[in-house]
PDB file of C-alpha atoms in Angstrom:
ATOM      1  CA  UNK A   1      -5.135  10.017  16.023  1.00 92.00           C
ATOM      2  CA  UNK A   2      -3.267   7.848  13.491  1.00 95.00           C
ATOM      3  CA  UNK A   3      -3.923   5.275  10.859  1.00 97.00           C
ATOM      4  CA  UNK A   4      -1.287   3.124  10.664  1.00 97.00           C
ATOM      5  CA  UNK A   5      -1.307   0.469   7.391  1.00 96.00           C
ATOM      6  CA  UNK A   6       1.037  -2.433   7.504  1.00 94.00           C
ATOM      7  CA  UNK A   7       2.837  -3.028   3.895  1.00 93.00           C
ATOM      8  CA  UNK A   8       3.804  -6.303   3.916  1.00 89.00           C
ATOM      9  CA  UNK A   9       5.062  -8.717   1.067  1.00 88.00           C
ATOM     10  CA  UNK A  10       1.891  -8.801  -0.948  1.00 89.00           C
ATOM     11  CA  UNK A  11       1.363  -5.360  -0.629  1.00 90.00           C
ATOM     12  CA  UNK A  12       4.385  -3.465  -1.775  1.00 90.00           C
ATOM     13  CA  UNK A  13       2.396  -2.599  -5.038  1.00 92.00           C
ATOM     14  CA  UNK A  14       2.039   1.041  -5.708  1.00 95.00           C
ATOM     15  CA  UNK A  15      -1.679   1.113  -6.150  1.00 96.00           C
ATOM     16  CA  UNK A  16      -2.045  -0.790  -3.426  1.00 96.00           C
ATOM     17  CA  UNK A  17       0.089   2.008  -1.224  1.00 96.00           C
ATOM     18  CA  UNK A  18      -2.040   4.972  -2.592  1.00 96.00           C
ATOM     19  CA  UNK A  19      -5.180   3.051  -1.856  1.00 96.00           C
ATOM     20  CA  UNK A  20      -3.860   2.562   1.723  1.00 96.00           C
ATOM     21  CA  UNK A  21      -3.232   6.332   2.031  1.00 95.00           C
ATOM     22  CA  UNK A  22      -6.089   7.847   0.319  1.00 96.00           C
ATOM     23  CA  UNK A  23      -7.819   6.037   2.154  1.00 96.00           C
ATOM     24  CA  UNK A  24      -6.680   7.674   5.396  1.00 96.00           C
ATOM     25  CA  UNK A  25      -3.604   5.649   6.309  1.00 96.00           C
ATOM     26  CA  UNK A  26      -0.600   8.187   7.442  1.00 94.00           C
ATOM     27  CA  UNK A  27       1.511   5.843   8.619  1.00 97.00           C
ATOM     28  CA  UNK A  28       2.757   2.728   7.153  1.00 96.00           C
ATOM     29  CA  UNK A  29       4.751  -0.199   8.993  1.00 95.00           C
ATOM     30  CA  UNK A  30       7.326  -1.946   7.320  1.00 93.00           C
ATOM     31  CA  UNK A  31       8.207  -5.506   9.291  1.00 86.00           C
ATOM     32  CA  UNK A  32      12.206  -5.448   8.138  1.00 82.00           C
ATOM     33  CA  UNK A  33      11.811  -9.040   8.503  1.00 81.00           C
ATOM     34  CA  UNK A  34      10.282  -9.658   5.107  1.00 83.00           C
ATOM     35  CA  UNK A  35      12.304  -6.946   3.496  1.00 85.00           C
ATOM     36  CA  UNK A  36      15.804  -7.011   1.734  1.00 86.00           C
ATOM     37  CA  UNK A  37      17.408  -3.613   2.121  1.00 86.00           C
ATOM     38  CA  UNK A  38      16.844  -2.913  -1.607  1.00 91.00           C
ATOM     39  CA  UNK A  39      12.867  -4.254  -1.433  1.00 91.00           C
ATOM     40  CA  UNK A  40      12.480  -1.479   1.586  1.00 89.00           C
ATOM     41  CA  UNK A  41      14.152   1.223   0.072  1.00 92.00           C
ATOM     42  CA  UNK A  42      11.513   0.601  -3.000  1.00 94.00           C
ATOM     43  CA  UNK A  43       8.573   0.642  -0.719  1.00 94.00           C
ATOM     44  CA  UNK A  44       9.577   4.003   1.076  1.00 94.00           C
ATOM     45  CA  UNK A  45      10.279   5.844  -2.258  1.00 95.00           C
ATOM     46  CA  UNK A  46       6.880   4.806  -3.710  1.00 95.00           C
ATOM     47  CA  UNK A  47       5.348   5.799  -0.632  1.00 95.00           C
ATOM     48  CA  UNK A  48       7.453   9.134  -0.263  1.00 94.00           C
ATOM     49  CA  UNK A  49       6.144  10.051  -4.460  1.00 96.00           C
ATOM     50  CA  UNK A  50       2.571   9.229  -3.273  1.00 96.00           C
ATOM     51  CA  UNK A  51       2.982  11.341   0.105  1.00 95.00           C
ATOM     52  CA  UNK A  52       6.001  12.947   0.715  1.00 92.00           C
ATOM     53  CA  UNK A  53       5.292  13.274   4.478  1.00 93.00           C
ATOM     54  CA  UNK A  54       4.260  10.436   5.278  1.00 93.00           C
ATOM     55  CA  UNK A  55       5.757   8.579   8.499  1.00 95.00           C
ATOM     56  CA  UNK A  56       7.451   5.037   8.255  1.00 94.00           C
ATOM     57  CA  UNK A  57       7.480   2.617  11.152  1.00 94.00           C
ATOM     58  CA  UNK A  58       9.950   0.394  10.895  1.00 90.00           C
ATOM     59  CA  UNK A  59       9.791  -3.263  13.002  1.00 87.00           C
ATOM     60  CA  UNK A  60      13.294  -4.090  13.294  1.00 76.00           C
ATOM     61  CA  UNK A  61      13.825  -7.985  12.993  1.00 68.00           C
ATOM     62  CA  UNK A  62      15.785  -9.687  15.752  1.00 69.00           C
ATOM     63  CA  UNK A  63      15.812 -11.300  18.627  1.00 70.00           C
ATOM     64  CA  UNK A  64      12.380 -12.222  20.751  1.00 66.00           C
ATOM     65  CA  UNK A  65      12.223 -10.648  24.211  1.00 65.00           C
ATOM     66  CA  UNK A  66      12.014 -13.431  26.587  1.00 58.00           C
ATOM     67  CA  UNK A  67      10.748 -13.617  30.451  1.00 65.00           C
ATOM     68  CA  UNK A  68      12.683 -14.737  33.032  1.00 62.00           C
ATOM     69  CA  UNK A  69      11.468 -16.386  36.525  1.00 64.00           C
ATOM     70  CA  UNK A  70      14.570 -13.842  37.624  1.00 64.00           C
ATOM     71  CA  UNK A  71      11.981 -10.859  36.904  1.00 58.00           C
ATOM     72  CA  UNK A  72      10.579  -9.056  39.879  1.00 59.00           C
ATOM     73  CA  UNK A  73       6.876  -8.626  39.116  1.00 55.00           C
ATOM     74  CA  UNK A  74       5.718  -4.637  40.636  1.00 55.00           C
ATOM     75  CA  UNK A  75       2.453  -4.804  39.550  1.00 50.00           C
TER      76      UNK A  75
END
């Protein structure tokens, strides 16, 4: 079983992220959507110092999946 801890803008401080994983979490989610490439790259190397196995999950930003009448339903 995993914790996972979503860093988000208002998180991204590094006591913050140790308090996350001390605290059990040993993944953390990053939402690329309210990241800069420069602002993630931060985040991971904080978190990397603090744990340097830790596992990223990474929410791409993008389009939104959207239903079609067109889908056949199988279930």
């Amino acid at each position: 079983m995993h914790i996972i801890a979503t860093i988000g803008p208002k998180s991204t401080d590094k006591w913050v992220i140790k308090e996350l994983i001390e605290n059990g979490a040993d993944i953390l989610r990053l939402n690329c959507s309210h990241f800069n490439k420069e602002e993630f790259e931060q985040v991971v190397k904080v978190a990397r110092e603090i744990k340097g196995d830790l596992h990223i999950l990474v929410d791409l930003c993008g389009k939104k999946i959207r239903v079609s009448k067109e889908l056949e339903y199988i279930y």
